[in-house]
Structure formats: C-alpha cells, structure tokens
C-alpha cells in the first residue's frame, strides 16, 4: 500500500531485514530445544547447542592397556590411546586430536599434548596429539595405569534421549493419558455447543439476548474459581479425581468459547437458505442437521483445534482434577512436576520430553492453521 | 491400556448420549407431546416451537451453570469459611490474605503482568503485522511467529530455560555474557524484580502471534482510499501507519488487548514451571496453587480476588456484545 502513489518504498530492504531478525529471534529458543533433544548428554554439558555441528573437547578416562615391554632398566607401555578398551567406542575411526592429558581425575587436562609428564613413581608419560603414548616406569607395571585426556570429539547426534524418554520415564503412558483426556474433551463440547449455538442464532424465544450476554460474560470467568467447589462436588458425587472428572471439567470450561464462536459463525449464514427450507416444511432439527451443521464446518473445525490445543497443553486442570500420584499423569504434569524435579540437570532429557509433548500440537497447528486463523477472526473481528 | 478403553467408551457414551438426547427429545416433542395433526395441529406447532429452543439449549445451560456459574457462588461462600470448611469466619480469609506480604507481592506482580504482557504482545503483533503485510514471504514469517500459540506453557517454559540457564554452555544469555568477557554466570531468574519481566517475555513470545493474526486481518480491512489519499497528500510511511491505519483499527486493538489481559490473569503454568513462585515472582494464580489441597478457604479467597480483578473486563465485554447485537 505504501507504493500505490507511484513511489517505490525505500523501506523495502529495511522491512525485509527487520522481519528476518524478528523471525530469527522468535525461532531461536525453539531451535535450541530441538537441537538439544538430539545431542549426547556429555556434549550438551560441554558446549552450547549453537555450536552443536562442531567438535567439542570432551574429557575421557581410560587405561593404558597395551602390553608392557622391558627396555633396559625401564618398563614401557607404548600404544595409541584411542585403541584402549574403555574409549574405543567413542572413536570408531581411531582418530581425533588430543589437546591435553592428565593422571588424576581432578585435573584431567593438566599437561599439554606432546609434553612429557612425570609420574609419582619416577616414571614418565607422554601423550601426543595423535593419540600415541609412551608410559615408562622404573618398576614392573602392575595392571594398566589410568590416563585422563581431553580430546576433540566429533559432534554426535543420537536418538538415545528419545529412547530414554519414551521408555524409561513412563512418558509413553503420559502420552496416552494426554490423548485419553484430550479427545473426548474435544468432541463432546462441540456437539453440545452446536445445538445451543443454533438455538441462540436462529430460534426466536424470550430471553435470548440475555443468554448470549451470559455466554459472553462466562468467557471471562477465571478457571481458578471453579477448582475448589467442583473438586468438592466431584468428590461428593463419587467421581473424585479421575478421567471422567477431567472430561466434564474441560467440557464445561470449553463451552462458552464454543458457543460464542459457533453462534457468531452461524448468525452469518445466509438467511435465505434457512427460510426457504422452512417454507418447504423442514423442521428446526432438519435445518440444523442438514443445512447448518455442514455449512458450519469451518467454525466447528476451528473450535475443535482450539479445544484440542487447550486441553492438550493444559496443566492446571490436570493438576487438580486428575490424581497427583500414580499412572494417570498427563505429559504437562509429568514434565512440570516429575522431570523438572528428578532430572532437573539433565538437559537432553528435558528437551526431549518437552519436544515430545509439543510435537502433536505443532503438527495439528501447521496442518490446520487455516481453520485456526479463521476461527480466531470469527471470534474477534466483526 | 485401561484408560484408553475408558476413553473410547466415554466417546461413544458421550457422543451417543448427546446425539440421542437431541434426536429423541426432538422426536418426543413432535410426535408425543405436541403432534402436528388432529384438531389442535396449529396450536401444537406453536407450542412445540416454544419449547424446542430450550431443549436444544438445556445441556449447554446445565454444563455452563454447573461448571462456571455455580463455582462463582460456591467459591465465594467457601471463602467465608475456614480451612476445614466448618467454621464461618466472614471475611477473615481476605483479611489474612491482605496481611500476607506474599499476597501483596503476588497482587502487585499480577498487575504488572496484566499491564506489560498485553501491551508488549499487542505492540509487537501490530508492528509485525504491518511489516509482513507487503512482504512476499510474509505468510511464512507470520506462521513462524504464530507457532508458539500451539506450544504449551510448560513446553514454552522449558524452551526458555535454554535461554535463561545459568550454565554458559546451555543458556544463551550467559553464553553472550561470557563472550563479552564476563567472569561468572548469573541466574537471570534470580535477579529481583527484573526476573518478572523475563517471565513475561515468555508469555509475550506466545501471544504476539495471536495479536498479529487478528491485527493483520484488521489492517487488510482498512479501505485503500484513505491510505491512498494520505500518500497523495505527502504522508510518509510512518505517518500513514500511526495517523491513518492505527486509528481505524483501534476497536480491534482494544479487543486484542482485553483478550490477552484476560488470559494473563489466568496463567499460572509459566511461573510454576520456571521459578515455582520463588525469588519474588509469585502471581495470584500460582499463589493460589500454594493453598490448593491445603487450605480451601484461602485458596477460594485468592480465586475470588482474581475474579474481582477480571470483573471490569467482563462487564465491558458484555456491554460490547450487547451493542453489537443491536
């Protein structure tokens, strides 16, 4: 619109760069999570995810386990450190570069690679950058001596975190629980709301305006108010903290938005169609099921997406209406209460768990984005 | 696997029950109660049409009444009783709250959230909507900014831990500080007062997409003539934006602003996951969760305070809706 009057906007380049910067800023946190979820635990601890494609210097512990030989009055072990048993797996091609080495766990990088270090018993040890080492001792060598070294390690991306999260931490169960909570809690309110929305949009009865105003008002009622009285009610009814309880709760909490969105959409449907159907003798029920419902598909879809995202991502309702201990935890509760406590420092696992929990909503979001946007607009812009 | 089966049964019973209810109730009115034949056919049709709306509305009204209206009253009454619910204490719970420095802190923080987050998200959303408006890859950019909407607050909090972490090999902020020669890592979430803003950034990050989508549609709805006329009169792009476009979409901006404000007043996940309300970051909903399951009297009192804070927005919303209906 800026160049309608014939002048090419000089701001075009600036705009492009600005938007690019904004998008990058918006993506960086998520990318960090995504990259970290594929990284090896030691690598996460050693370098930031932004340098994940590059080698990191990691510390290793191994033994000089080549066969000792006797040379003059010295006992000598010669070999390549990368071939020693304990680290062989990490260096499959047997090559890397060593930055430093040491003899004690407290200072694993005490000596630079290529220098000769003196051992306590008067012997020496030298580890070169290419991994070859010479260990000498004036006395017979009894068992393979310990060596620590710091080596450039190639970047390593694994699915191990995913395996751990999906098998070890009961996360698979939580995933299924989340699905179990989400699907009924999405479908049932749609049905109830659709009928109510039709009544509020196209049927004439006293008190209609008042009811619509009530629905608009209820949109705003904070969820927190409902927690205590409803939990008590559920306990009295014998539902207690259970899946049934959380389905009912989500249904109740989702209804105002559902009715509001659907009514706004249905009111906009062409009056002629409905009136000619009535003239032809269709009952309200037939008009609703045969005309209104099919025509309202976009609005139904957009509310379904909203409700799905909302119930999937919910933490508060699940914390209150599902039992806190045991097998019923959903993923958000699992992450917020269990994982952050027990694995607070294990960033790889945390990142993976978070990514598993946001994968489904993201998928829904990117495939159904059109409907989501349409629903948002139906709700907010007149 | 039992919850899965339970879930499937619920779907069948729930959906079947709903469909059955509507179908048979409708049939009952038409065939049994007021059949549209015989001598009273005309009067019966009218009567059936008077009842039918209420049949359609009943399940929704019942659920709304039970899950949203009753709690307002129920919570209020519960907040007048003590911890166990046996002894009437009047406004004692509220008095205790207002004497509790943690509550005052939470209340002030909540006000701060309700001011900063909607302002930040609406402003950024408006700017991004305008910037991407004429861009060839604008839709991709929008969809990426919109993406956090799909992420749970818990997921978002974890994502932002990778920004705020104290370890310079995990958190970007500390990595940048180290790059510029800082000696020691800091934990940004423990900086008094400012840590609140760091948490707000997370919610702004999530909500900007929402504001952007709606404001972008509103910007497109502006009549082109007004903008053209301004350009011909020699307005520069900034003047066009601030003096022509923004005033015309003021109504939508207000709607976006209030919607985000309402959301802010309910959010507790972010604070709960990031700091657990420590280091002076408590807000009312997370403060309430401290009492939940322990002291229902105080928990409901906090909930009611949240309700009172939301009340003006609710009244404004209803007034707005009534105006539109006329």
Coordinates of N, CA, C and O in Angstrom, one line a residue, chain B residues 108-117 164 193-207 264 270-271 283:
Chain B
X108 N 0.7 -7.3 43.3 CA 1.4 -6.3 42.5 C 2.0 -6.9 41.2 O 1.9 -6.3 40.2
X109 N 2.6 -8.0 41.4 CA 3.2 -8.7 40.2 C 2.1 -8.9 39.2 O 2.4 -8.7 38.0
X110 N 1.0 -9.4 39.6 CA -0.1 -9.7 38.7 C -0.6 -8.5 37.9 O -0.8 -8.5 36.7
X111 N -0.6 -7.3 38.6 CA -1.0 -6.1 38.0 C 0.1 -5.7 36.9 O -0.3 -5.4 35.8
X112 N 1.3 -6.0 37.3 CA 2.4 -5.7 36.4 C 2.3 -6.6 35.1 O 2.4 -6.1 34.0
X113 N 2.0 -7.9 35.3 CA 1.8 -8.8 34.2 C 0.6 -8.3 33.3 O 0.8 -8.3 32.1
X114 N -0.5 -7.9 34.0 CA -1.7 -7.5 33.2 C -1.4 -6.2 32.4 O -2.1 -5.9 31.5
X115 N -0.4 -5.4 32.8 CA -0.1 -4.2 32.1 C 0.9 -4.5 31.0 O 0.7 -4.1 29.8
X116 N 2.0 -5.2 31.3 CA 3.1 -5.3 30.4 C 2.8 -6.3 29.3 O 3.1 -6.0 28.1
X117 N 2.3 -7.5 29.6 CA 2.2 -8.5 28.6 C 1.2 -8.1 27.5 O 1.6 -8.2 26.3
X164 N 17.6 -18.9 29.4 CA 18.0 -18.3 30.7 C 18.9 -19.0 31.6 O 19.3 -18.5 32.6
X193 N 13.0 -8.4 41.0 CA 12.1 -7.5 40.3 C 12.2 -7.8 38.8 O 11.2 -8.1 38.1
X194 N 13.4 -7.7 38.2 CA 13.5 -7.9 36.7 C 13.2 -9.3 36.3 O 12.8 -9.5 35.1
X195 N 13.4 -10.3 37.2 CA 13.0 -11.6 36.7 C 11.6 -11.7 36.3 O 11.2 -12.5 35.5
X196 N 10.7 -10.9 36.9 CA 9.3 -10.9 36.5 C 9.2 -10.6 35.0 O 8.4 -11.2 34.3
X197 N 10.0 -9.6 34.5 CA 9.9 -9.3 33.1 C 10.4 -10.4 32.2 O 9.9 -10.6 31.2
X198 N 11.4 -11.1 32.7 CA 12.0 -12.2 32.0 C 10.9 -13.3 31.8 O 10.8 -13.9 30.7
X199 N 10.1 -13.5 32.8 CA 9.0 -14.5 32.7 C 7.9 -13.9 31.7 O 7.3 -14.7 31.0
X200 N 7.6 -12.6 31.8 CA 6.6 -12.0 31.0 C 7.0 -12.2 29.5 O 6.2 -12.4 28.6
X201 N 8.3 -12.1 29.2 CA 8.8 -12.2 27.8 C 8.3 -13.6 27.2 O 7.9 -13.6 26.1
X202 N 8.2 -14.6 28.1 CA 7.8 -15.9 27.6 C 6.3 -15.8 27.1 O 6.0 -16.3 26.0
X203 N 5.5 -15.2 27.9 CA 4.1 -15.1 27.5 C 3.9 -14.1 26.3 O 3.1 -14.4 25.4
X204 N 4.7 -13.1 26.3 CA 4.7 -12.2 25.1 C 5.1 -13.0 23.8 O 4.4 -12.8 22.8
X205 N 6.1 -13.8 24.0 CA 6.5 -14.6 22.9 C 5.4 -15.5 22.4 O 5.2 -15.7 21.2
X206 N 4.6 -16.0 23.3 CA 3.5 -16.9 22.9 C 2.4 -16.1 22.3 O 1.8 -16.5 21.3
X207 N 2.0 -14.9 22.9 CA 0.8 -14.2 22.5 C 0.9 -13.3 21.3 O -0.1 -12.9 20.8
X264 N -3.8 -13.4 30.6 CA -2.7 -13.2 31.6 C -3.2 -13.4 33.0 O -2.5 -14.0 33.8
X270 N 3.5 -20.8 33.7 CA 4.9 -20.3 33.4 C 5.6 -20.1 34.7 O 6.8 -20.5 34.9
X271 N 5.0 -19.4 35.6 CA 5.6 -19.1 36.9 C 5.9 -20.4 37.6 O 7.0 -20.6 38.2
X283 N 2.6 -14.8 41.3 CA 1.4 -14.1 40.8 C 0.2 -14.8 41.5 O 0.3 -15.9 42.0

